[in-house]
Structure formats: structure tokens, C-alpha cells
PDB file of C-alpha atoms in Angstrom:
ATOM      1  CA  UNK A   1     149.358 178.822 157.055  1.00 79.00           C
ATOM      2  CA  UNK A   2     150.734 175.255 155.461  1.00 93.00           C
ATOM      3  CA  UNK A   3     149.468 174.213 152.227  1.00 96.00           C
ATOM      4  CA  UNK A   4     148.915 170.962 151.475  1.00 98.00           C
ATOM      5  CA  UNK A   5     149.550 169.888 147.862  1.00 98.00           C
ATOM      6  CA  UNK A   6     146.498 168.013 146.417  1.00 98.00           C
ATOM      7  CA  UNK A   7     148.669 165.961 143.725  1.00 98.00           C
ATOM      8  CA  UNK A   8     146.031 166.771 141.197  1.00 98.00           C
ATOM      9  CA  UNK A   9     147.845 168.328 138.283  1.00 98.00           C
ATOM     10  CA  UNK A  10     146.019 171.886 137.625  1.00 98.00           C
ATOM     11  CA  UNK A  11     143.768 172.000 140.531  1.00 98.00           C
ATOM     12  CA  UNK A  12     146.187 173.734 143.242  1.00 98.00           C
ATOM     13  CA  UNK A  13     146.400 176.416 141.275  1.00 98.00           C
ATOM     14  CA  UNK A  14     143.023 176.777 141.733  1.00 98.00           C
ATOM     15  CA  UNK A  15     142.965 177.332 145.715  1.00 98.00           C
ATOM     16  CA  UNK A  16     146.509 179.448 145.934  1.00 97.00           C
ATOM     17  CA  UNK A  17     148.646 176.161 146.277  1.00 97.00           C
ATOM     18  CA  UNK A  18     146.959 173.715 148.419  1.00 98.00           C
ATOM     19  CA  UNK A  19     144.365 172.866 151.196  1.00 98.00           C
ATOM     20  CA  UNK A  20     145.009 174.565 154.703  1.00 98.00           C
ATOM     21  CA  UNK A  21     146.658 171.717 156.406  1.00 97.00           C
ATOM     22  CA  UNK A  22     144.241 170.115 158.906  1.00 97.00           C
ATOM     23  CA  UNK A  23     141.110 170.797 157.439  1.00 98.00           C
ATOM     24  CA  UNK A  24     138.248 169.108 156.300  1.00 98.00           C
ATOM     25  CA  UNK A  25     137.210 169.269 152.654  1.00 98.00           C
ATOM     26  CA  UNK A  26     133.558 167.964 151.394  1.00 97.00           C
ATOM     27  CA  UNK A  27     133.887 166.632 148.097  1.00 97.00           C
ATOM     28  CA  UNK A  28     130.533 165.724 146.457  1.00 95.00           C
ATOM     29  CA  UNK A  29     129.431 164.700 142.818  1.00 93.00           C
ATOM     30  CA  UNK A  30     126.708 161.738 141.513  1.00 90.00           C
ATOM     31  CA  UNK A  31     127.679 158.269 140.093  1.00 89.00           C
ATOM     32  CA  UNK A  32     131.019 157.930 138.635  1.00 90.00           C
ATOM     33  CA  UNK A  33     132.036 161.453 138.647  1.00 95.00           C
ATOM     34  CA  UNK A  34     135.145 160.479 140.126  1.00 96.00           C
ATOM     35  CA  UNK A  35     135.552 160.872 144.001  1.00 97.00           C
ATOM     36  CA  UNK A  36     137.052 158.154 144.738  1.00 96.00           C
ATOM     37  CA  UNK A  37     139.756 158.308 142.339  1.00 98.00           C
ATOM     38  CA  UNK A  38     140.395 161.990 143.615  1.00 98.00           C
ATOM     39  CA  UNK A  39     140.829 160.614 147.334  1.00 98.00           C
ATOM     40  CA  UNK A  40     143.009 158.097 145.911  1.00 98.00           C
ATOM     41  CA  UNK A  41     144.945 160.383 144.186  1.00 98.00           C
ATOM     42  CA  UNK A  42     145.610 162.732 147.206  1.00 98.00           C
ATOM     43  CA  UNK A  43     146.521 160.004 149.200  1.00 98.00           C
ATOM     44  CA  UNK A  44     148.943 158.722 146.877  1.00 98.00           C
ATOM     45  CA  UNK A  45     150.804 161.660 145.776  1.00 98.00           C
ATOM     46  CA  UNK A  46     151.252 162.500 149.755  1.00 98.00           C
ATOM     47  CA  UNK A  47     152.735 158.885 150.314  1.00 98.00           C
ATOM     48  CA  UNK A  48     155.149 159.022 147.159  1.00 98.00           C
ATOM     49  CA  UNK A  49     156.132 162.889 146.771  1.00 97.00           C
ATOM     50  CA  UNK A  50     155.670 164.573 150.558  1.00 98.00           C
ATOM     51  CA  UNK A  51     156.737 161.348 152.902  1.00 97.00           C
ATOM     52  CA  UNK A  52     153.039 161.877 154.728  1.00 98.00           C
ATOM     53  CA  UNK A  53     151.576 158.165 155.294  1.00 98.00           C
ATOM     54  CA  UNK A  54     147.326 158.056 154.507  1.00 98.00           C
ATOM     55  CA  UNK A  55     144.302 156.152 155.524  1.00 98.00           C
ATOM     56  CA  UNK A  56     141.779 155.639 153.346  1.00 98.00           C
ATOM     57  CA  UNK A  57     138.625 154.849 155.233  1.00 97.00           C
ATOM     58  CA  UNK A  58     136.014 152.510 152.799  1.00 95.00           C
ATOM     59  CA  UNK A  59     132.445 152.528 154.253  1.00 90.00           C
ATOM     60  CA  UNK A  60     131.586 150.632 151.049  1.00 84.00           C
ATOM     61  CA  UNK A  61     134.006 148.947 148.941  1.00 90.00           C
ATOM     62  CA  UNK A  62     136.392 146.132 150.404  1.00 93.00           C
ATOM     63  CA  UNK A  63     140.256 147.503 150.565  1.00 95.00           C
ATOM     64  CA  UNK A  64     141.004 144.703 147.285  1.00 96.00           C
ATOM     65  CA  UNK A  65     138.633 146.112 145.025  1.00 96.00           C
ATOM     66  CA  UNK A  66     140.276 149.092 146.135  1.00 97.00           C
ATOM     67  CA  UNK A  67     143.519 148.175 145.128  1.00 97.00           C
ATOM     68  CA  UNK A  68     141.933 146.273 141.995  1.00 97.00           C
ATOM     69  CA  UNK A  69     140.322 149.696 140.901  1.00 96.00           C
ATOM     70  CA  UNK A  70     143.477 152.478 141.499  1.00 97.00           C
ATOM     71  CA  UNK A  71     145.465 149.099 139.593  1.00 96.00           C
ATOM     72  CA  UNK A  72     144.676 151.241 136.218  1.00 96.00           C
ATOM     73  CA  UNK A  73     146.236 154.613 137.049  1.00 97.00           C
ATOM     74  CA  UNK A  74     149.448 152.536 137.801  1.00 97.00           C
ATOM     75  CA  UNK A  75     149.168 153.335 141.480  1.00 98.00           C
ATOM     76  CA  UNK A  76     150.582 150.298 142.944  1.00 97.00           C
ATOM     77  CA  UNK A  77     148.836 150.836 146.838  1.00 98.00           C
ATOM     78  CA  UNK A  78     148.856 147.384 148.052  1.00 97.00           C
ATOM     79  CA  UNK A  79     153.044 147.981 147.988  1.00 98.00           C
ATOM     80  CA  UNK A  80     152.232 151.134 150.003  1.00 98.00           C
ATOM     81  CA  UNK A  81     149.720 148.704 152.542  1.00 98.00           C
ATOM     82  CA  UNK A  82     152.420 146.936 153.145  1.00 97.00           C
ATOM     83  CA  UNK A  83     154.762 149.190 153.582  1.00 98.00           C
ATOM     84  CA  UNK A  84     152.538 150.618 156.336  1.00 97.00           C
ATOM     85  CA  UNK A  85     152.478 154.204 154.917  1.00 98.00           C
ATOM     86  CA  UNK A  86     148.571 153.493 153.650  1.00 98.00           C
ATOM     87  CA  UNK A  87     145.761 151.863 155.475  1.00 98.00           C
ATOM     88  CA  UNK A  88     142.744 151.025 153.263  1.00 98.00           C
ATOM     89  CA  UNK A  89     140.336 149.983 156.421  1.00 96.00           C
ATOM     90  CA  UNK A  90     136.690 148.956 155.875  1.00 93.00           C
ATOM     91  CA  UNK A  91     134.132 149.819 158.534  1.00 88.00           C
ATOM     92  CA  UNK A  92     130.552 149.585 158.678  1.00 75.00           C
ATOM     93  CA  UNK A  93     128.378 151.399 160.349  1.00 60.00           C
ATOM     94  CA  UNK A  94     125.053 149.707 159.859  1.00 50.00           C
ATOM     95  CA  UNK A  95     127.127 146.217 160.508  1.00 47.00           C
ATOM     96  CA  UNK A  96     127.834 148.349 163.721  1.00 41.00           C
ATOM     97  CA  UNK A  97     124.846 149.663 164.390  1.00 41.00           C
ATOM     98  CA  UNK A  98     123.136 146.716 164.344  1.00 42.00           C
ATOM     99  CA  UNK A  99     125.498 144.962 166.452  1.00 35.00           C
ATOM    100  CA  UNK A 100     125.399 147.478 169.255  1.00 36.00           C
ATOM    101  CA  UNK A 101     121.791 148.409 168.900  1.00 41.00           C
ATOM    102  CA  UNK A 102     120.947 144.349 169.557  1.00 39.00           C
ATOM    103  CA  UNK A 103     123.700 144.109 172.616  1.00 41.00           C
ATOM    104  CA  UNK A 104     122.254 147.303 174.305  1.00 40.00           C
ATOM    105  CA  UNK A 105     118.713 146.421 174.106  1.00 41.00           C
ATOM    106  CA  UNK A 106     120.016 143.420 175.996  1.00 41.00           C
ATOM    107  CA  UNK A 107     121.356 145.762 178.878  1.00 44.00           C
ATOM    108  CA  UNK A 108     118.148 148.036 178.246  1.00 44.00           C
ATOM    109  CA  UNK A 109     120.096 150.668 176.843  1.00 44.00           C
ATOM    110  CA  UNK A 110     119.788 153.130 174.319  1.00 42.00           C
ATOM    111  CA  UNK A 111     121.559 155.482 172.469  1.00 46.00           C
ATOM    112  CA  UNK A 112     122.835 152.894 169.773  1.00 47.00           C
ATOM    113  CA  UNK A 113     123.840 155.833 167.062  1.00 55.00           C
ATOM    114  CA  UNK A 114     126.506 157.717 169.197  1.00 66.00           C
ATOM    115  CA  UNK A 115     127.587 154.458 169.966  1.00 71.00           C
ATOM    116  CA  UNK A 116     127.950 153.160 166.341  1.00 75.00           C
ATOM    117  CA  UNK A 117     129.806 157.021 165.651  1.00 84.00           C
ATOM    118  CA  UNK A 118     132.031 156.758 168.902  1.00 86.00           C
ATOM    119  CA  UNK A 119     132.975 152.534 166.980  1.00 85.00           C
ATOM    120  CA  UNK A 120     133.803 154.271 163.870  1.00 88.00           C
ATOM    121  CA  UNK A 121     135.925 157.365 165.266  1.00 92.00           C
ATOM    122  CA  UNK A 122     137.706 154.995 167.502  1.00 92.00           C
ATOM    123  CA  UNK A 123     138.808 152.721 164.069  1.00 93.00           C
ATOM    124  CA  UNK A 124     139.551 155.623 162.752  1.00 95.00           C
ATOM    125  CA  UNK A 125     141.704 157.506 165.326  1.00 96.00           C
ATOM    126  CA  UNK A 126     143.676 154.035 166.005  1.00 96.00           C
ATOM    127  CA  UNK A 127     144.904 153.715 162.498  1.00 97.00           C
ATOM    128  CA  UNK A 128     145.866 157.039 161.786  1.00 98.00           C
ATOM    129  CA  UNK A 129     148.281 157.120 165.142  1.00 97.00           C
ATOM    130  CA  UNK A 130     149.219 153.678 164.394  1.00 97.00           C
ATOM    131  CA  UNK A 131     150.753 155.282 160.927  1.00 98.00           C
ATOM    132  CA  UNK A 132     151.354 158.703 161.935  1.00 98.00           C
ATOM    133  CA  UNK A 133     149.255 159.817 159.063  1.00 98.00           C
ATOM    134  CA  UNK A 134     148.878 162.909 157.512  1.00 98.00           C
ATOM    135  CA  UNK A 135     145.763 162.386 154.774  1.00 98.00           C
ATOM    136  CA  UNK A 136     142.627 160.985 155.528  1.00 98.00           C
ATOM    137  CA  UNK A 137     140.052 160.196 152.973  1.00 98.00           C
ATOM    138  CA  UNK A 138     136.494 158.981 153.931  1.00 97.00           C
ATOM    139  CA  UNK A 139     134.061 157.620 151.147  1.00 94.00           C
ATOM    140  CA  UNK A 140     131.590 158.272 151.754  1.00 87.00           C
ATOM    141  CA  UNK A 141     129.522 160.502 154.473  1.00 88.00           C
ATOM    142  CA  UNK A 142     126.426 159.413 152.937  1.00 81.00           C
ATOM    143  CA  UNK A 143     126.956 155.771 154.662  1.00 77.00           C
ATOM    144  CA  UNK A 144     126.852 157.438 158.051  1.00 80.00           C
ATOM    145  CA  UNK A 145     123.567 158.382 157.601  1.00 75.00           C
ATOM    146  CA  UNK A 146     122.115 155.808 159.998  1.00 64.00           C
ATOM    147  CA  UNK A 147     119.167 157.399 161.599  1.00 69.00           C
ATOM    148  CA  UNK A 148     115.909 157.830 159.748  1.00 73.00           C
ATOM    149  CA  UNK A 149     115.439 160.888 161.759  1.00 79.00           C
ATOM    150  CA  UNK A 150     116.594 164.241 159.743  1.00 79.00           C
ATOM    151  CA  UNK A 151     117.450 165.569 163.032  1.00 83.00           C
ATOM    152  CA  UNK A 152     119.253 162.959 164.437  1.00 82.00           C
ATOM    153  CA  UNK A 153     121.712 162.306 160.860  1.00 81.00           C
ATOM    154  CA  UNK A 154     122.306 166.190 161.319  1.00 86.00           C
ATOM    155  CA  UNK A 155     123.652 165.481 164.984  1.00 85.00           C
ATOM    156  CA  UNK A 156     125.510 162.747 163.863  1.00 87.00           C
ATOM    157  CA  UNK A 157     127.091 164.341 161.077  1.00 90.00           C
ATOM    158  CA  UNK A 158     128.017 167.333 162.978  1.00 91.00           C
ATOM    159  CA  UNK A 159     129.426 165.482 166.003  1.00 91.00           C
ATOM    160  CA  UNK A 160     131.693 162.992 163.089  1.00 92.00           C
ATOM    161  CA  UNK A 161     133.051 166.077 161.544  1.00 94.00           C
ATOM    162  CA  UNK A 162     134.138 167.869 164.630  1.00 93.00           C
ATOM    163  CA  UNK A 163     135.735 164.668 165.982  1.00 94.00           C
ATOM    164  CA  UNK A 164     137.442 164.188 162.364  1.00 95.00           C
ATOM    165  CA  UNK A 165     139.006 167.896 162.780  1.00 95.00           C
ATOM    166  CA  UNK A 166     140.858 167.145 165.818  1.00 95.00           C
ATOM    167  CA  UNK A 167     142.521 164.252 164.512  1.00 96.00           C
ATOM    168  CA  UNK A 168     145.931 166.396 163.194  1.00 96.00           C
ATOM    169  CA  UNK A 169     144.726 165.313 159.416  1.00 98.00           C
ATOM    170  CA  UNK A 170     144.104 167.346 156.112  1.00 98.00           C
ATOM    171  CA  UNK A 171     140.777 165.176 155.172  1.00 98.00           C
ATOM    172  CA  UNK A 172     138.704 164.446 152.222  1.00 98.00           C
ATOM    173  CA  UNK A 173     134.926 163.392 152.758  1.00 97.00           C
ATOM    174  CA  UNK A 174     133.075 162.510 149.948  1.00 96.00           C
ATOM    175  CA  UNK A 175     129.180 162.614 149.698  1.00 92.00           C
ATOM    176  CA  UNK A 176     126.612 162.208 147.052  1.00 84.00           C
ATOM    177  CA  UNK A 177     125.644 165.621 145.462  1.00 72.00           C
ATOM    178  CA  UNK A 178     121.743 166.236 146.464  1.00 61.00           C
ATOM    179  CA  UNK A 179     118.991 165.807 143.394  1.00 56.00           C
ATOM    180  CA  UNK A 180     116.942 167.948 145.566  1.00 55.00           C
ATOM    181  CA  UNK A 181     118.266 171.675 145.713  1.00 51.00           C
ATOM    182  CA  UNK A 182     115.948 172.189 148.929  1.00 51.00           C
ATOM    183  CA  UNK A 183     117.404 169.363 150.694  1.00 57.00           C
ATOM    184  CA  UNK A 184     120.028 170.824 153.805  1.00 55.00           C
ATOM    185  CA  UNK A 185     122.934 168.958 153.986  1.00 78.00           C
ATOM    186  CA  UNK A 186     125.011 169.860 157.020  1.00 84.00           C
ATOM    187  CA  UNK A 187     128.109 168.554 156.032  1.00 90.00           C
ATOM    188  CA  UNK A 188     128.310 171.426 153.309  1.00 91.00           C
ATOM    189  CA  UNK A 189     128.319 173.948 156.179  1.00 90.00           C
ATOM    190  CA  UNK A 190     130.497 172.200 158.874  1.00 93.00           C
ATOM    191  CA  UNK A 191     133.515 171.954 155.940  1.00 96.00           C
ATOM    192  CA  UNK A 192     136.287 173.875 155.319  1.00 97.00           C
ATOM    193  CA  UNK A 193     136.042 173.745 151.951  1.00 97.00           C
ATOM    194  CA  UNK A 194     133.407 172.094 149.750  1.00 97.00           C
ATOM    195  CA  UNK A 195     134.117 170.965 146.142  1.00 97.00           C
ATOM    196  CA  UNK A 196     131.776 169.427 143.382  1.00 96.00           C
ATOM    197  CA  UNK A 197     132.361 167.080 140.679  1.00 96.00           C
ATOM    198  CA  UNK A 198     129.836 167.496 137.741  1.00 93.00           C
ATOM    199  CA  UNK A 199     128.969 165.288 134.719  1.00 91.00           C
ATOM    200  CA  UNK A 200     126.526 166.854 131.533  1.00 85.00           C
ATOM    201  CA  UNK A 201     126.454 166.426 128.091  1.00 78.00           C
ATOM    202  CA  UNK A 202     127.119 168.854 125.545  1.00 73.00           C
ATOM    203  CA  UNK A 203     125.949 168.068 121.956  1.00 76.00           C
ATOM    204  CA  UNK A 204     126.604 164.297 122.786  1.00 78.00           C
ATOM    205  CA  UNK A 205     129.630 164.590 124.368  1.00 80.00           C
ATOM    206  CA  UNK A 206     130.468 163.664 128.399  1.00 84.00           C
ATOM    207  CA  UNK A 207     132.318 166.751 129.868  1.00 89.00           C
ATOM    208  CA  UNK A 208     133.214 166.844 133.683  1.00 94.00           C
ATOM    209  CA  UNK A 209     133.369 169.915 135.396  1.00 95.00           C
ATOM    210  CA  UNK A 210     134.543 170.921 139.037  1.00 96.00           C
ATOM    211  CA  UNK A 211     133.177 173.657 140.782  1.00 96.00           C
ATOM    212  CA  UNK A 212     134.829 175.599 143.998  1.00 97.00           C
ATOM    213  CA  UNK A 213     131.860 176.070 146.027  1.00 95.00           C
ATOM    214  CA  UNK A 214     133.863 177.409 149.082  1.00 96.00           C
ATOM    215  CA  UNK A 215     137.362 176.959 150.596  1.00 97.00           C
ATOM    216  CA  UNK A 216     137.398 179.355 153.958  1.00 96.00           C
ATOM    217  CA  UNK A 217     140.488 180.853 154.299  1.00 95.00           C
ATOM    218  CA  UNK A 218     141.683 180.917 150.578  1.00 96.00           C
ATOM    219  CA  UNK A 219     140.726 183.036 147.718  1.00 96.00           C
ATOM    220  CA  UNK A 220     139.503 180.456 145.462  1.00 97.00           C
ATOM    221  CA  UNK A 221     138.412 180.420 141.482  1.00 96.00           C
ATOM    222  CA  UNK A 222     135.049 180.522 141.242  1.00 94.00           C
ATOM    223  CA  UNK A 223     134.528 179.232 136.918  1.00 94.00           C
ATOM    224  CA  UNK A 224     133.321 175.918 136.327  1.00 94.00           C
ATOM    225  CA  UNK A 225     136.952 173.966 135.119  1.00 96.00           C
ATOM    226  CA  UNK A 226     137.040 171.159 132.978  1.00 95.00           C
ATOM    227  CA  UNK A 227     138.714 167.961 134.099  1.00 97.00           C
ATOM    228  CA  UNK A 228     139.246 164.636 132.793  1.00 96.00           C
ATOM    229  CA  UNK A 229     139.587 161.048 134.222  1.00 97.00           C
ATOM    230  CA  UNK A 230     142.826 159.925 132.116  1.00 97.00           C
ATOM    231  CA  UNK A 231     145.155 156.728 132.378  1.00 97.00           C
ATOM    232  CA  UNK A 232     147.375 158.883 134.695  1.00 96.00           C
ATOM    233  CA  UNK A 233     144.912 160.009 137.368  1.00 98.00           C
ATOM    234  CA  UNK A 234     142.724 163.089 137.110  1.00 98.00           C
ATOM    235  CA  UNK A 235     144.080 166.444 135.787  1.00 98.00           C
ATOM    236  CA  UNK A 236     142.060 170.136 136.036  1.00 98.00           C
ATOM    237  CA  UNK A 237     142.478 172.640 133.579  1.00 97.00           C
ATOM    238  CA  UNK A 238     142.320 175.682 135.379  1.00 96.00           C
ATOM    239  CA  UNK A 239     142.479 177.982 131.996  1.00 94.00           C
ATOM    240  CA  UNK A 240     139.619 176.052 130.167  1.00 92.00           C
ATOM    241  CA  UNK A 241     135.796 176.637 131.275  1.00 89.00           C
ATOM    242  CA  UNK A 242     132.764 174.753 130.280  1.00 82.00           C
ATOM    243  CA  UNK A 243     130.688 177.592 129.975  1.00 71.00           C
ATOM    244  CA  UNK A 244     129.196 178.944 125.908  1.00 55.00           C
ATOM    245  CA  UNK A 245     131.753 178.399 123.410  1.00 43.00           C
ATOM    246  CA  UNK A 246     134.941 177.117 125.635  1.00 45.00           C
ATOM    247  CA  UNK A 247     132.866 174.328 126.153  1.00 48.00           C
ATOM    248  CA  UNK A 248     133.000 173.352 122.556  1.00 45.00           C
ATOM    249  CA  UNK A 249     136.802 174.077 122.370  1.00 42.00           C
ATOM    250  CA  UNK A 250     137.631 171.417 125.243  1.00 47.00           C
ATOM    251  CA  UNK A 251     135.501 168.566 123.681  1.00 46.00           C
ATOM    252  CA  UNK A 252     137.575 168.964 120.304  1.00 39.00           C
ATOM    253  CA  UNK A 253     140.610 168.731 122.819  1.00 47.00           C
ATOM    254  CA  UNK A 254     139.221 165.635 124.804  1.00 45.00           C
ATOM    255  CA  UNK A 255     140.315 163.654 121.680  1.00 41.00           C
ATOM    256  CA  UNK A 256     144.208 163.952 121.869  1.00 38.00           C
ATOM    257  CA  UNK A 257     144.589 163.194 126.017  1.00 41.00           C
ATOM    258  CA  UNK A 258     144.822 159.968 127.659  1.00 38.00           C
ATOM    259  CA  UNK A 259     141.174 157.734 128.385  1.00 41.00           C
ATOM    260  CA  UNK A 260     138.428 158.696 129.494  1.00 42.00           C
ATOM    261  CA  UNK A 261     136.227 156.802 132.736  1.00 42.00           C
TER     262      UNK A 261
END
């Protein structure tokens, strides 16, 4: 099977080389744990060390803050945009739901949601052919979450995901980790591989861990890692844990690497 490089220093080694090409990984973590800067990161390695063109699809921030925001890693994607080997694309599905919901109570129709989905898939689709893209990276799932049915954001979920993996594209979604352990999230199921992004405190300090919680296919380390957010992107230390005493070893080390989020 093809591997697909991340272009996260230290975390390949973690998942025997690389994502299966073509699959769909579920990346989740809270506030500032640093999703997006992994999708960016991904995307950008591709573009500049494996020739494979990306589309970043934004259902939140606009493409320039975007740009603004990777600006600090020294990841100059606005070259890239206009280059045509990245698209940073905005799309909103409530803006879209909205939209179509109004126009097809008008024609006394219903069915809005798939609607919105089949909008956003479409947008989708068109700019990865446009490109012939490789990576896709979606932040975040949690905006598709349209319906205030449980039932019916399961159903859309599931039918966005298996549309996604037939689009010839080694994908990133991102979602916000769950407060609630009992709440089912669907996405974690319908991935190939799901990892998480954690942020605690140990005796004052901020550590960041990332966690493996499945990657089908690939026999994958299962230890808490340490990772940091530094002026360079993010790196993994697949060596270190955060777990008893190790955990006080990689806070003295936090000290001599580049910046910190």
C-alpha cells in the first residue's frame, strides 16, 4: 500500500511511514490544540517536498486569515494560491442551508440538508479536479452539523465522509474532541484513522500530547507522545511520553526548542 508522508517531523514514525494514501483521517482536539496548523502543515510539505497540489477547505476562517495565521511558521501559501498548487476555499454550510432551505420552501420542497451536503461536495469535488490534488484538509466537521436532529447530523456525516473517500484524496478532517465521553460521534467510526490532540497541565506547565486512537490498516504506537507548536511547524517526539516521570523530563526540555502557541 502507498504511504503518504505527513511532513510532521517525528510523527510518521509513529504509523510505519505515513497515512494509507486515500484515506480519511479524523483529527480532533479542543481550543488551540493545534489542528489547523497540522492540516496546514500536511498540505504544505505535500506541495513543496512530494509535487502533490492541496485544498484546504475553511468552513470557518476566511482563506486571508489563513494565510495571515501559517505567515509565522514561514509558510508562504498565498505564493502556493497563486501558483494554483493550493486552494484555500471558504464554504458555508449554514449560509447554504439557509439559502436553499428559503428557495425550496418556495417550490414546496424539502429536503434542504442533503441539498446543503450535495452544495458543499460539489465545491469541493470541483476544486480538487480543477488542481489535480492530492491532500485535502477540512476544518472542521463540527460546522456540518446542521440539523438539530442527532439522527439526521449522523446521516449527514456519514453520507459527507463516504462522498469525501471517493474523491482520489488522502484527507484530514478535523473536529472538536467531545466534553461528554457518552456522546457518539460517528465520524470517529466512519475514519480510517482517528488522531487526538491533547492540552493539560503538569505542575504549571502546558504540555501537548497526541494520542493514536486508531489507524486501520497500520500497526500504530499506542503511548501518549509529546509534541510542541514551535516557530517551524509542529514536531512529535515519538521517544518521549507524558506519562509519571517522562512527563517531568520533557517540560525541563520545552525550554531549549523553538516557541511555544
Amino acid at each position: 500500500m502507498a504511504r503518504v508522508p505527513t511532513g510532521i517531523p517525528g510523527f510518521d514514525e509513529l504509523i510505519e511511514g505515513g497515512f494509507i494514501e486515500n484515506d480519511v483521517i479524523l483529527l480532533t482536539g479542543g481550543p488551540g490544540a493545534g489542528k489547523s496548523t497540522f492540516g496546514s502543515q500536511y498540505l504544505y510539505s505535500g506541495i513543496m517536498h512530494h509535487n502533490e497540489p492541496g485544498v484546504y477547505i475553511t468552513f470557518e476562517e476566511t482563506p486571508a486569515r489563513i494565510m495571515r495565521n501559517m505567515w509565522r511558521y514561514g509558510w508562504d501559501m498565498e505564493r502556493l494560491v497563486k501558483e494554483d498548487k493550493l486552494r484555500i476555499i471558504r464554504t458555508d454550510p449554514i449560509a447554504y442551508g439557509r439559502y436553499i432551505k428559503k428557495s425550496m420552501e418556495a417550490d414546496n420542497k424539502g429536503d434542504h440538508e442533503n441539498a446543503t451536503l450535495e452544495t458543499v461536495l460539489k465545491q469541493i469535488y470541483a476544486n480538487i479536479r480543477e488542481i489535480n490534488a492530492k491532500r485535502l484538509f477540512i476544518d472542521s466537521l463540527t460546522s456540518l452539523k446542521i440539523s438539530p436532529d442527532p439522527v439526521d447530523v449522523r446521516h449527514i456525516i456519514l453520507e459527507f465522509i463516504k462522498n469525501i473517500e471517493s474523491f482520489d484524496c488522502t484527507t484530514i478532517i478535523t473536529s472538536e474532541i467531545h466534553k461528554d465521553p457518552d456522546n457518539f460521534s460517528v465520524e470517529e467510526y466512519l475514519a480510517e484513522g482517528v488522531i487526538c490532540l491533547k492540552v493539560f497541565r503538569i505542575d504549571g506547565e502546558r504540555i501537548r500530547s497526541l494520542e493514536i486512537l486508531k489507524m486501520r490498516g497500520v500497526k500504530h504506537d499506542e503511548v501518549l507522545r509529546p509534541y510542541l507548536i514551535t516557530d517551524n511547524g509542529i514536531i512529535v517526539y515519538p521517544y518521549e511520553s507524558v506519562i509519571g516521570k517522562e512527563a517531568d523530563v520533557f517540560s525541563f526540555q520545552k525550554s531549549s526548542i523553538l516557541g511555544e502557541e
